[in-house]
mmCIF file of C-alpha atoms and ligand atoms in Angstrom:
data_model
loop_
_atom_site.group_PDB
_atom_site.id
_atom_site.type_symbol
_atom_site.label_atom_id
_atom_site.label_comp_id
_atom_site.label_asym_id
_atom_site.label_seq_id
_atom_site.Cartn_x
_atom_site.Cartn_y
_atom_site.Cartn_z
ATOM 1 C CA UNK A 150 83.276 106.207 101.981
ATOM 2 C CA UNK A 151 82.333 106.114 105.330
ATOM 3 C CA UNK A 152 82.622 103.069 107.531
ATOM 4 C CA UNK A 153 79.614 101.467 107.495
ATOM 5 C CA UNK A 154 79.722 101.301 103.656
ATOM 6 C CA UNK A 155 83.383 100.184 103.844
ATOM 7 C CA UNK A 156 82.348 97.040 106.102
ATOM 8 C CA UNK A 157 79.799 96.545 103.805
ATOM 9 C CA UNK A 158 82.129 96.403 100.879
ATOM 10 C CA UNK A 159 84.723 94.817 102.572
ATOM 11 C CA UNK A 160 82.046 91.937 102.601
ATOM 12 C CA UNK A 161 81.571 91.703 99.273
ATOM 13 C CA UNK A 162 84.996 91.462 98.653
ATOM 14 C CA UNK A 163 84.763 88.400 101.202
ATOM 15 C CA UNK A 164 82.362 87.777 97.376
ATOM 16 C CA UNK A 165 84.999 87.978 95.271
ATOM 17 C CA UNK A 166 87.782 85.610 97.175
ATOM 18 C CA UNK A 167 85.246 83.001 96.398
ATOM 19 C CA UNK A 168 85.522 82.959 93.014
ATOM 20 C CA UNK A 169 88.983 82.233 93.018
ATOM 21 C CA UNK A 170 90.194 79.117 91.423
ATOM 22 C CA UNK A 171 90.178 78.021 95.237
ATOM 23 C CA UNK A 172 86.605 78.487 95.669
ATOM 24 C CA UNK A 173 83.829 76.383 94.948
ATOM 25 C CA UNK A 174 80.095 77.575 94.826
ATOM 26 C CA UNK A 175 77.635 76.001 97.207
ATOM 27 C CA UNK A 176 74.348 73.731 96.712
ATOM 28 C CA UNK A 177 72.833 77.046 98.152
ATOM 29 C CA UNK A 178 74.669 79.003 95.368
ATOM 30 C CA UNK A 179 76.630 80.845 97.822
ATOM 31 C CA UNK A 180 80.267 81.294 97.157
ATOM 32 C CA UNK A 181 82.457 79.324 99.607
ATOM 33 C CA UNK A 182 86.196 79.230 100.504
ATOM 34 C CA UNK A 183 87.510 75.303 99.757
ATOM 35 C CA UNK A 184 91.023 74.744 101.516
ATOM 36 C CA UNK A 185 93.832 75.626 100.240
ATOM 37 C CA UNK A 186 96.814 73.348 100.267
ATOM 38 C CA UNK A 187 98.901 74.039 102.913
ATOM 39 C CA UNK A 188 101.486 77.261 103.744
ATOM 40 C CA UNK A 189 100.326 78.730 99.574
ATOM 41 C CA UNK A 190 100.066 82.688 99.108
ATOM 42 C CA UNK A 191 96.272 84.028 99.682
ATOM 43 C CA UNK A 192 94.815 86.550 97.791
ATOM 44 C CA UNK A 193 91.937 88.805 98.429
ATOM 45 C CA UNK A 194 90.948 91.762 96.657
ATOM 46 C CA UNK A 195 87.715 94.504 97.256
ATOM 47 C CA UNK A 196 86.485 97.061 94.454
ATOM 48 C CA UNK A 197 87.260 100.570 96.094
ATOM 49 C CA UNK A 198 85.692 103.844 94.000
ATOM 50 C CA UNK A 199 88.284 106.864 94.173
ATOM 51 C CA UNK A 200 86.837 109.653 95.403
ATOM 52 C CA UNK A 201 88.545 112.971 94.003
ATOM 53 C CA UNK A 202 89.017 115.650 95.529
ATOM 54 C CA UNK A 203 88.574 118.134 92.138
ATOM 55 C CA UNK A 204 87.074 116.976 88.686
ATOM 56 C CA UNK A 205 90.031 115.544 86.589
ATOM 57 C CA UNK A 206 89.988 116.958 83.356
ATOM 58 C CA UNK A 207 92.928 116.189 80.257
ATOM 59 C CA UNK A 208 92.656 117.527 76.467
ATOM 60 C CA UNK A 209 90.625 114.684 75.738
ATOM 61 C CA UNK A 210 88.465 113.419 78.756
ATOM 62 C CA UNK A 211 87.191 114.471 82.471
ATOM 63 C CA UNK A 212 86.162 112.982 85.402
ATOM 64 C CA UNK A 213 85.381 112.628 89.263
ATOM 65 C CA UNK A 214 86.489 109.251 90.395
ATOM 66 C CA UNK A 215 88.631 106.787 89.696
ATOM 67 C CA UNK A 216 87.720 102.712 89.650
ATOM 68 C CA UNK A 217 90.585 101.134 91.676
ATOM 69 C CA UNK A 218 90.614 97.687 93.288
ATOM 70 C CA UNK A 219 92.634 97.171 96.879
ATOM 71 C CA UNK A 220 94.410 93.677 97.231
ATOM 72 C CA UNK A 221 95.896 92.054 100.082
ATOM 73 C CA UNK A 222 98.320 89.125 99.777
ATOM 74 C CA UNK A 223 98.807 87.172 103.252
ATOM 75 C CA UNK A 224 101.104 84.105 103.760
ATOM 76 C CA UNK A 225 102.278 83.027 107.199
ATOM 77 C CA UNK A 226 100.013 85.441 109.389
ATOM 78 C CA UNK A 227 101.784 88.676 107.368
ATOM 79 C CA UNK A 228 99.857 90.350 105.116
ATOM 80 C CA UNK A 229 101.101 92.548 102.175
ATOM 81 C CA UNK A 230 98.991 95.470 100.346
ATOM 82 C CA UNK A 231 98.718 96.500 97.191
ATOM 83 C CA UNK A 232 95.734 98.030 94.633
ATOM 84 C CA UNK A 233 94.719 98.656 90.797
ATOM 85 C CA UNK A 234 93.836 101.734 89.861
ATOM 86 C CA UNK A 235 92.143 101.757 86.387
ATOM 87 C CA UNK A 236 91.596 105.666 84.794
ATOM 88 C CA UNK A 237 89.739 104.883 82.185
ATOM 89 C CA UNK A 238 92.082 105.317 79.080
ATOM 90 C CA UNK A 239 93.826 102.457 80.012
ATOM 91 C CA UNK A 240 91.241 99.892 79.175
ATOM 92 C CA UNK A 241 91.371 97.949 82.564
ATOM 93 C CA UNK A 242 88.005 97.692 84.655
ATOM 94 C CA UNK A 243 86.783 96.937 88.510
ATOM 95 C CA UNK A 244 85.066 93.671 86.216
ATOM 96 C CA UNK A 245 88.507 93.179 84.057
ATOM 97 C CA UNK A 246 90.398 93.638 87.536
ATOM 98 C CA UNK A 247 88.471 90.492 89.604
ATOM 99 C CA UNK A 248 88.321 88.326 86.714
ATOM 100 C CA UNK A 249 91.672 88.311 86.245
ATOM 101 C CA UNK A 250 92.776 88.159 89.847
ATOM 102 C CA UNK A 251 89.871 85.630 90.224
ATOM 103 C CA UNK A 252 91.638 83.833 87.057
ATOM 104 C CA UNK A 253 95.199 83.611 89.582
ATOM 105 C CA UNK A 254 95.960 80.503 91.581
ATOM 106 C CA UNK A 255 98.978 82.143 93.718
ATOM 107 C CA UNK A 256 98.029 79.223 96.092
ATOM 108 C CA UNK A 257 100.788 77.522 94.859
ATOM 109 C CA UNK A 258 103.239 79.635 95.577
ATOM 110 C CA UNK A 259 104.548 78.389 98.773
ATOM 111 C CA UNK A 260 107.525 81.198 98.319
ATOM 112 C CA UNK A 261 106.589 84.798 98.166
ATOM 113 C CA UNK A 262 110.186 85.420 96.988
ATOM 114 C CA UNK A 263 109.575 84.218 93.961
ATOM 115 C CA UNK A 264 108.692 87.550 92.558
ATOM 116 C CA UNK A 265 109.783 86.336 88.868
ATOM 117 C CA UNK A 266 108.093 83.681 88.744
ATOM 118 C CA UNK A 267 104.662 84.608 89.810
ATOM 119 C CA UNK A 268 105.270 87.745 87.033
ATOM 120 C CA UNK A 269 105.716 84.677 84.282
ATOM 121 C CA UNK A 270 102.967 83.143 85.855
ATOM 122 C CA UNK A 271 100.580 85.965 85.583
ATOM 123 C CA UNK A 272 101.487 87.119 81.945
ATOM 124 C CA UNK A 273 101.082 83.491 80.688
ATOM 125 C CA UNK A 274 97.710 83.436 82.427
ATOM 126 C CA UNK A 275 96.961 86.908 80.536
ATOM 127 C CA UNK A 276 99.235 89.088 78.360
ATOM 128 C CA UNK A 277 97.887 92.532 79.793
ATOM 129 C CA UNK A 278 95.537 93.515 82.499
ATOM 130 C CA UNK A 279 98.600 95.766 83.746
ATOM 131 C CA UNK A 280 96.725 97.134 86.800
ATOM 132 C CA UNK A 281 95.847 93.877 88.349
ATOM 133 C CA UNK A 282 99.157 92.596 87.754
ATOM 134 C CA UNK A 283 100.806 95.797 89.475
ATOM 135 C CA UNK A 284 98.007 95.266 92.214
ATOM 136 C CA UNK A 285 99.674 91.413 92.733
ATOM 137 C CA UNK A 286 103.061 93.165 92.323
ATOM 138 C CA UNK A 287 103.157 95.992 94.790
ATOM 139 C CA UNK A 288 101.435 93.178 97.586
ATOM 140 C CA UNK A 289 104.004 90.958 97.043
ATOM 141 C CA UNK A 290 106.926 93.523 97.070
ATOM 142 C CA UNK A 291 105.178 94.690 100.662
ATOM 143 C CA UNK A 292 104.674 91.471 101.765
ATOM 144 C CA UNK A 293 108.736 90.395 100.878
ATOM 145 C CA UNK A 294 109.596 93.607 102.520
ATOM 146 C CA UNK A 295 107.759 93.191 105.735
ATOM 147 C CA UNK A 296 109.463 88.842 105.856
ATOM 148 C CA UNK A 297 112.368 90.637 105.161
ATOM 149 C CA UNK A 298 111.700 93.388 107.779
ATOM 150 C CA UNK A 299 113.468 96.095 105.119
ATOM 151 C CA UNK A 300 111.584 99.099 102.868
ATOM 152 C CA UNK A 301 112.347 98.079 99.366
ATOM 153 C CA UNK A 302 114.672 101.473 98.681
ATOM 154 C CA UNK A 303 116.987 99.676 101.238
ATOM 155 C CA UNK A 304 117.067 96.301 99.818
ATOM 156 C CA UNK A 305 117.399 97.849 96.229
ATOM 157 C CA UNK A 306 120.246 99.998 97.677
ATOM 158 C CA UNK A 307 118.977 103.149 97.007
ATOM 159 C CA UNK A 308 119.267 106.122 98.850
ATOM 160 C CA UNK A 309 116.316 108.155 100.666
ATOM 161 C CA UNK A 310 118.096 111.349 100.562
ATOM 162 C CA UNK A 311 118.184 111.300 96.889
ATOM 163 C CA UNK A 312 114.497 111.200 96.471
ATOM 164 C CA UNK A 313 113.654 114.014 94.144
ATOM 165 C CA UNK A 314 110.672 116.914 94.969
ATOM 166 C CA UNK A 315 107.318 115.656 93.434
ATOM 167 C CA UNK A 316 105.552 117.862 91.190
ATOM 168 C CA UNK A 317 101.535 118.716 92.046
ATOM 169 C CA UNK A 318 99.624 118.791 88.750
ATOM 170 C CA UNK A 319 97.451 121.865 87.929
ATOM 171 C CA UNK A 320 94.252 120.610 85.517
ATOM 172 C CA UNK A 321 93.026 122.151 82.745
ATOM 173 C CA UNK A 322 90.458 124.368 83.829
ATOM 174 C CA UNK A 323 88.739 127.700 84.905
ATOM 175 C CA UNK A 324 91.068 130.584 85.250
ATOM 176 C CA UNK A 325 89.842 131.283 89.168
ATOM 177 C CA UNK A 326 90.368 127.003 89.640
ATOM 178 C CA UNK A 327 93.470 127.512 88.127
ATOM 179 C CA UNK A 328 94.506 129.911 90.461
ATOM 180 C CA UNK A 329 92.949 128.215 93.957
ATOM 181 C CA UNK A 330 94.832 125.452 92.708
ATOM 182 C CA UNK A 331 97.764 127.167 92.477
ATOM 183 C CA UNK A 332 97.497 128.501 96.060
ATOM 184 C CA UNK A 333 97.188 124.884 97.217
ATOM 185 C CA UNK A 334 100.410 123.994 95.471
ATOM 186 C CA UNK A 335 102.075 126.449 97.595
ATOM 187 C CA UNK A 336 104.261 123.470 99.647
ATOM 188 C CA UNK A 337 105.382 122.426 96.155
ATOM 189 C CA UNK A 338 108.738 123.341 94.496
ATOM 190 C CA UNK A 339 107.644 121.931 90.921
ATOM 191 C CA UNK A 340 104.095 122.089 89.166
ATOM 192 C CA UNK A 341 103.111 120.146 86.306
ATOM 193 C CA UNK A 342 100.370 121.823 84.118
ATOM 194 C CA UNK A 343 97.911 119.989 82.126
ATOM 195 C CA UNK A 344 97.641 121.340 78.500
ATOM 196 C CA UNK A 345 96.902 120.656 75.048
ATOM 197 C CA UNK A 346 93.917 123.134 74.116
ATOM 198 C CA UNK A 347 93.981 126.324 72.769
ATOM 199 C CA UNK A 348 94.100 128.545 75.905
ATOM 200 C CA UNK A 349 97.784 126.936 77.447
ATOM 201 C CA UNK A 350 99.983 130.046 77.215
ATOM 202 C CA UNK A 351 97.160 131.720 79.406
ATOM 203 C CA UNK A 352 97.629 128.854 81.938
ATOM 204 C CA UNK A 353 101.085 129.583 82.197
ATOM 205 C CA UNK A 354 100.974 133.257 82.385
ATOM 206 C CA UNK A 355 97.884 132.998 85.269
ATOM 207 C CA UNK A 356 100.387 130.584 87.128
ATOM 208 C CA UNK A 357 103.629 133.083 86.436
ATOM 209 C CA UNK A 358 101.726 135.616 87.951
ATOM 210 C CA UNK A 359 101.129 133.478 91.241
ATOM 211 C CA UNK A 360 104.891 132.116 91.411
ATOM 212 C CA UNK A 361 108.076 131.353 90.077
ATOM 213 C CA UNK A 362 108.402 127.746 90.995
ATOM 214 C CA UNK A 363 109.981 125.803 87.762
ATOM 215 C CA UNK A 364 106.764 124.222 85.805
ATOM 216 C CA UNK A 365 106.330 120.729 83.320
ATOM 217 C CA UNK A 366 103.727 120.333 80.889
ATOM 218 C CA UNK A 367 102.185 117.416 80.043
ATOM 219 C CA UNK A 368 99.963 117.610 76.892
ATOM 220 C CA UNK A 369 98.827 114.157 77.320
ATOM 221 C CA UNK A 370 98.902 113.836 73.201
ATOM 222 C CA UNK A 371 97.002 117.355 72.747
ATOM 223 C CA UNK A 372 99.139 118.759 70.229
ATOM 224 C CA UNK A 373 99.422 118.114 66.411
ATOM 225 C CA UNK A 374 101.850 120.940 64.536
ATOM 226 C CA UNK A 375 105.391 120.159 65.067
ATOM 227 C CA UNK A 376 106.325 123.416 64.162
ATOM 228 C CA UNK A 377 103.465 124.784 66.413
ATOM 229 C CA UNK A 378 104.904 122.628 69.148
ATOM 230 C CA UNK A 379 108.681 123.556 68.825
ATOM 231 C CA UNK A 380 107.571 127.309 69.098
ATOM 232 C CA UNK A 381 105.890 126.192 71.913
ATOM 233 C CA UNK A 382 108.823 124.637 73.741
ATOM 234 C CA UNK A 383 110.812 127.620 73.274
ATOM 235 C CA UNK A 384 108.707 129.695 74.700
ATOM 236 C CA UNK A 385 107.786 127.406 77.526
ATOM 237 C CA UNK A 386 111.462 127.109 78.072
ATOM 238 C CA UNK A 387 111.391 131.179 78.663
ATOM 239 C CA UNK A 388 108.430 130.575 81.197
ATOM 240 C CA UNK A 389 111.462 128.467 83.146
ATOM 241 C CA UNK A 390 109.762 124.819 81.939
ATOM 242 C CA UNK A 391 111.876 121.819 82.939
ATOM 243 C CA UNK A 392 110.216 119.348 80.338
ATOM 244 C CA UNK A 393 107.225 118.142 77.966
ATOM 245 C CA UNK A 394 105.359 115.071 78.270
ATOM 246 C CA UNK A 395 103.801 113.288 75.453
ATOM 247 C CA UNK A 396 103.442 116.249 73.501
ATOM 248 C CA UNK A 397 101.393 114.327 70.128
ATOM 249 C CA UNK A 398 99.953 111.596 69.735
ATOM 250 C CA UNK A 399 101.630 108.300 71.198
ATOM 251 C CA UNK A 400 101.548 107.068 67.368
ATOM 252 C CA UNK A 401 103.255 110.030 65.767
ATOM 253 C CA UNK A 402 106.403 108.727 66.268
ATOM 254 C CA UNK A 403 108.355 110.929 63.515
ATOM 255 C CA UNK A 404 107.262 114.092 64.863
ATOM 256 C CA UNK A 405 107.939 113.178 68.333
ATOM 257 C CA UNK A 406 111.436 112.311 66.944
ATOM 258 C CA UNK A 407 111.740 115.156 64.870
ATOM 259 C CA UNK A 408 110.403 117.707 68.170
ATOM 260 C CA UNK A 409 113.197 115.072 70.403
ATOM 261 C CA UNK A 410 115.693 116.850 68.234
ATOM 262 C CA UNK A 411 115.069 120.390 68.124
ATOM 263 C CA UNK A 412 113.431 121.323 71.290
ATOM 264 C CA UNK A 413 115.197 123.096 74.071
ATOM 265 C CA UNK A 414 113.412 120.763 76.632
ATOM 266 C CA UNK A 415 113.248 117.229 77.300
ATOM 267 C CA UNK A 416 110.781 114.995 75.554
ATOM 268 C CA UNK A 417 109.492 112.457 77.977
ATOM 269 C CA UNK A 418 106.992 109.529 76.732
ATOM 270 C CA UNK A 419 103.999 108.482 78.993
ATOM 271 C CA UNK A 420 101.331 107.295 77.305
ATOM 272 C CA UNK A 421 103.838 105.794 74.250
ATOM 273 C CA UNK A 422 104.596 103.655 76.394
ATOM 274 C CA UNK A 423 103.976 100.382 78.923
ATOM 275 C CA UNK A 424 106.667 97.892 79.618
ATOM 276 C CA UNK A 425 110.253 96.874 79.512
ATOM 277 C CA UNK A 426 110.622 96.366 75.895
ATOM 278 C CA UNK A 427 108.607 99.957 75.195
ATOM 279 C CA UNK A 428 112.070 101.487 76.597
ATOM 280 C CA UNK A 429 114.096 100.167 74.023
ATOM 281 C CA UNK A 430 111.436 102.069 71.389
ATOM 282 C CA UNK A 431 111.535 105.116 73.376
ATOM 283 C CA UNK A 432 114.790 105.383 72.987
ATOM 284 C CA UNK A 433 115.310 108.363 69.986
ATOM 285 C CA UNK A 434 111.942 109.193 69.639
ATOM 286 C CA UNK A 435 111.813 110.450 73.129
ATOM 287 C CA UNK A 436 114.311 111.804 75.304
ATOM 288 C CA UNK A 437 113.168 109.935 78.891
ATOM 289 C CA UNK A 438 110.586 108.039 80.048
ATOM 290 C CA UNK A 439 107.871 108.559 83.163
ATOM 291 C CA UNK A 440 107.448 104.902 84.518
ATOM 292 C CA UNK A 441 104.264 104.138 86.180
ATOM 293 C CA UNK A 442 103.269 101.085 87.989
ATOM 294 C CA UNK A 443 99.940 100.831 86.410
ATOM 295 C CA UNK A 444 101.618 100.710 83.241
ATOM 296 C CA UNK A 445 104.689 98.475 84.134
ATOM 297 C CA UNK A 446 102.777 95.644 85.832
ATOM 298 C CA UNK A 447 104.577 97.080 89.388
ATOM 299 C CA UNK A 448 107.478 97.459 91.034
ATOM 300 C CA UNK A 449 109.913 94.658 89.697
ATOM 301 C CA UNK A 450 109.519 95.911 86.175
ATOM 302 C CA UNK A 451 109.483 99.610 86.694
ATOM 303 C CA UNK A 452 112.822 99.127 88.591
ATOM 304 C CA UNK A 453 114.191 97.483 85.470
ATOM 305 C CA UNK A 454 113.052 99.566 82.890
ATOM 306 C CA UNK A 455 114.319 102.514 85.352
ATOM 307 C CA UNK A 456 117.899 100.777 85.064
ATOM 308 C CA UNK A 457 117.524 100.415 81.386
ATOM 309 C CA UNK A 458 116.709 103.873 80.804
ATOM 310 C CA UNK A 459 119.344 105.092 82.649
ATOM 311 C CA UNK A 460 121.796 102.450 81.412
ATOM 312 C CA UNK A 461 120.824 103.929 77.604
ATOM 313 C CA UNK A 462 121.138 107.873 79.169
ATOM 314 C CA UNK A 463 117.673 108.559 79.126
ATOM 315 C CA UNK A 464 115.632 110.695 81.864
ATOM 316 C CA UNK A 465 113.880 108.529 84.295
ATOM 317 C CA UNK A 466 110.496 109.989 85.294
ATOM 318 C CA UNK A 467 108.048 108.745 88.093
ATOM 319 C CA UNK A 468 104.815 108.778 87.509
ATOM 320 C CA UNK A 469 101.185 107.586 88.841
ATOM 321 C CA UNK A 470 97.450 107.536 88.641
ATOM 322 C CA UNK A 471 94.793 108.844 90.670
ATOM 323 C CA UNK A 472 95.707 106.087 93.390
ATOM 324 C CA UNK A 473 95.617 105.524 97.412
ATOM 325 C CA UNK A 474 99.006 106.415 99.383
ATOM 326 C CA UNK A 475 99.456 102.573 99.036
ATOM 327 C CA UNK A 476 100.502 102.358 95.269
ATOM 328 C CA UNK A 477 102.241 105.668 95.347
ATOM 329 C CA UNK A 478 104.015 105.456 98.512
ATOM 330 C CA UNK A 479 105.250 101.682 96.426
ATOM 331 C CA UNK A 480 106.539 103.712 93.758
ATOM 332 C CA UNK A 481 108.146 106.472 95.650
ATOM 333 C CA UNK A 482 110.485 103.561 96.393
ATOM 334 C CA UNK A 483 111.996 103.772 93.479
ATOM 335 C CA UNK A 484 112.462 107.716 93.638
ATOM 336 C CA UNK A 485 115.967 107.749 94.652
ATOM 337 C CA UNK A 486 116.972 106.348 90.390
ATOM 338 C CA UNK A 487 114.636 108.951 89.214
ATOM 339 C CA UNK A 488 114.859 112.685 87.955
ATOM 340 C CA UNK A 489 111.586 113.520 88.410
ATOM 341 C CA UNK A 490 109.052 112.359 90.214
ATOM 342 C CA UNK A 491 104.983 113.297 90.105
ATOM 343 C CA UNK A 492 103.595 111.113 92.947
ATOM 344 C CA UNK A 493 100.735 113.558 93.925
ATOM 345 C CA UNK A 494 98.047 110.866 92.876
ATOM 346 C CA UNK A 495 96.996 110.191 96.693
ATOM 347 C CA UNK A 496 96.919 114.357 97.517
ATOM 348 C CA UNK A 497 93.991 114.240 94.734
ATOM 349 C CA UNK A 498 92.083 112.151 96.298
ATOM 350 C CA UNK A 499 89.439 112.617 99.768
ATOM 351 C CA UNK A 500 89.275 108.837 100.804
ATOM 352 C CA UNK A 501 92.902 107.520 101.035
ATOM 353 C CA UNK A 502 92.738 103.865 102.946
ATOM 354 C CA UNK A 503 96.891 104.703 104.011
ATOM 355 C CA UNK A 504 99.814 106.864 105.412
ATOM 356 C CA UNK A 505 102.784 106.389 103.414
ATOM 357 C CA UNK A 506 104.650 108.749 101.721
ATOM 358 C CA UNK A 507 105.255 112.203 102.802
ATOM 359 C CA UNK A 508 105.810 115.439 101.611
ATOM 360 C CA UNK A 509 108.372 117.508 103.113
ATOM 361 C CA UNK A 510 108.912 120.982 101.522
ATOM 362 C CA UNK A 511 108.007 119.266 98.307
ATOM 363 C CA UNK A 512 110.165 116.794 98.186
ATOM 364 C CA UNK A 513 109.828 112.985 99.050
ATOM 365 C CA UNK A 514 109.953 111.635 102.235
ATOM 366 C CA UNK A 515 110.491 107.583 102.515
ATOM 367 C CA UNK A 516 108.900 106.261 105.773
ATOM 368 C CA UNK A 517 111.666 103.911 107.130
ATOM 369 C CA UNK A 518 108.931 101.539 107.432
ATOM 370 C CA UNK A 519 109.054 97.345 106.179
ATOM 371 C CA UNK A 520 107.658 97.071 102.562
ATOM 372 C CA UNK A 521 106.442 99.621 100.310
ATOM 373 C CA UNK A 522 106.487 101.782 103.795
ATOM 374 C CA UNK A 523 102.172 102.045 104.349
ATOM 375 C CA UNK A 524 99.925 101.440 107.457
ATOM 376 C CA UNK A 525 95.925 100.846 106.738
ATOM 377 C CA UNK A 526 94.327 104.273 108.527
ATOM 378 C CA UNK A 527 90.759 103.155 107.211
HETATM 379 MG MG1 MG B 860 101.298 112.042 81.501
#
């Protein structure tokens, strides 16, 4: 996007602040701000179309952009940032997004500490519309951070040299895209290759002939024969695979069980599962879990359910959408409690808003920066 279409949807966002419950419409019909009451938490939120950088494709869908929604949350002349972004499988929208954060009153939270609360007072207002929530989440945790003048791996105690290399995902595609993309993972010590239709043992062998970096496969529910899929897993295993994500479907919980058991690799669930609770459901069926914040409804949960997995001796995975620096750079946070980590979202994307995170011979590198650790570049 380039600036002058940035300003000019930075003013319609000015649009969509109006409609919050503090907002009243005009004779005129246009949307004002009314007061709020003194010292509350502001919100303000502007639609913000993901460009990528490649088209996106999975077993079951493809794409070129990603809806996403960028929030700011400002009390006391310090302003936090977070964002939404909504792939489409997840059932969130740009128009589900603003009405629920239109929906919020946050006004009358004079305390931004008061990160529980406002999470019980955003699921009683709605019981999903994850994405916005996380959007909320990840401002306030930046916002807390920056009062508190700490990155949130220091005030959860975790440490930035632990931070595990990232994998860079390699999309199902042509065999010569497979291989540029390949060449562009070079920096990367872990790829994670997108499977589930008939061709995946020549994506692996195209990639073994570029490089011996270890590989994980995410099937994203592609697969349907459990003894198809075991075979599969020990053969992957011989290609020097680290683990399988969500190889069937996120109902097939027997055969996931069943695969759990006998495969050589770790079983990790992604699209099984959301929230806290899912965890405790995981637990059997799968052998870890990849945490997202899109999923979790942000940081405060994912660093609970990371706990809880860990606490129960599962694999902790970190995962994201197609998202700014801002959301990923808020999960790489957490990185330190995690075994692996696939924060690549804002290196597939051509108009990041941030600098956050970095990669550093392809492993995780926390800015010792206030907050979730991002600056606004655009
Ligand atoms: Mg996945």
């Amino acid at each position: 996007m380039n600036r002058r279409s940035f300003l000019r949807t930075a003013a319609l966002s000015a649009t969509a602040i109006a409609l919050s419950p503090a907002a009243t419409i005009s004779a005129a019909g246009n949307p004002t701000r009314k007061s709020v009451a003194s010292g509350g938490l502001r919100l303000e939120f502007m639609p913000y179309e993901l460009q990528l950088r490649h088209a996106f494709k999975l077993a079951r869908s493809q794409r070129t952009t990603t809806p996403d929604v960028q929030v700011t949350l400002s009390i006391d002349g310090i302003t936090g940032y977070g964002e939404a972004s909504m792939p489409p499988y997840l059932g969130e929208s740009v128009a589900s997004v603003s009405s629920f954060l239109s929906s919020l009153d946050l006004s009358q939270f004079k305390d931004p500490f008061l990160i529980e609360d406002i999470h019980e007072y955003m699921d009683s207002v709605a019981p999903d519309n994850r994405a916005a929530k996380a959007a909320v989440d990840i401002a306030l945790h930046d916002l807390t951070g920056k009062i508190m003048n700490q990155p949130w791996h220091k005030i959860w105690g975790l440490n930035p040299e632990k931070c595990p290399c990232t994998s860079y995902t390699i999309g199902i595609d042509t065999e010569s895209v497979v291989r540029q993309k390949v060449r562009e993972a070079a920096p990367y010590r872990i790829l994670k290759v997108k499977m589930g239709l008939d061709n995946d043992r020549e994506t692996v062998e195209i990639i073994r002939s570029m490089t011996d970096v270890p590989i994980c496969v995410d099937v994203n529910q592609g697969w349907t024969d459990r003894g198809k899929a075991l075979e599969m897993c020990h053969w992957l295993k011989e290609k020097g695979c680290l683990f399988i994500e969500q190889p069937f479907d996120k109902s097939a919980i027997d055969d996931t069980a069943w695969l759990t058991q006998h495969s050589p690799l770790p079983v990790i669930a992604d699209e099984f599962l959301q929230r806290l609770p899912d965890v405790r459901r995981a637990a059997g069926a799968y052998s870890g879990i990849n945490i997202k914040l899109m999923k979790s409804t942000g940081m405060h949960e994912a660093y609970q359910m990371a706990a809880l997995a860990r606490a129960m001796g599962m694999k902790v995975m970190l995962g994201c959408m197609t998202e700014t620096s801002c959301a990923v750079t808020a999960a790489a946070q957490l990185s330190p409690m995690a075994d692996f980590a696939d924060l690549d979202g804002n290196l597939l994307i051509a108009n990041d808003r941030f600098d956050g995170l970095k990669i550093i011979n392809g492993k995780i590198t926390l800015p010792d920066t206030p907050g979730i650790g991002v600056r606004l570049i655009s």
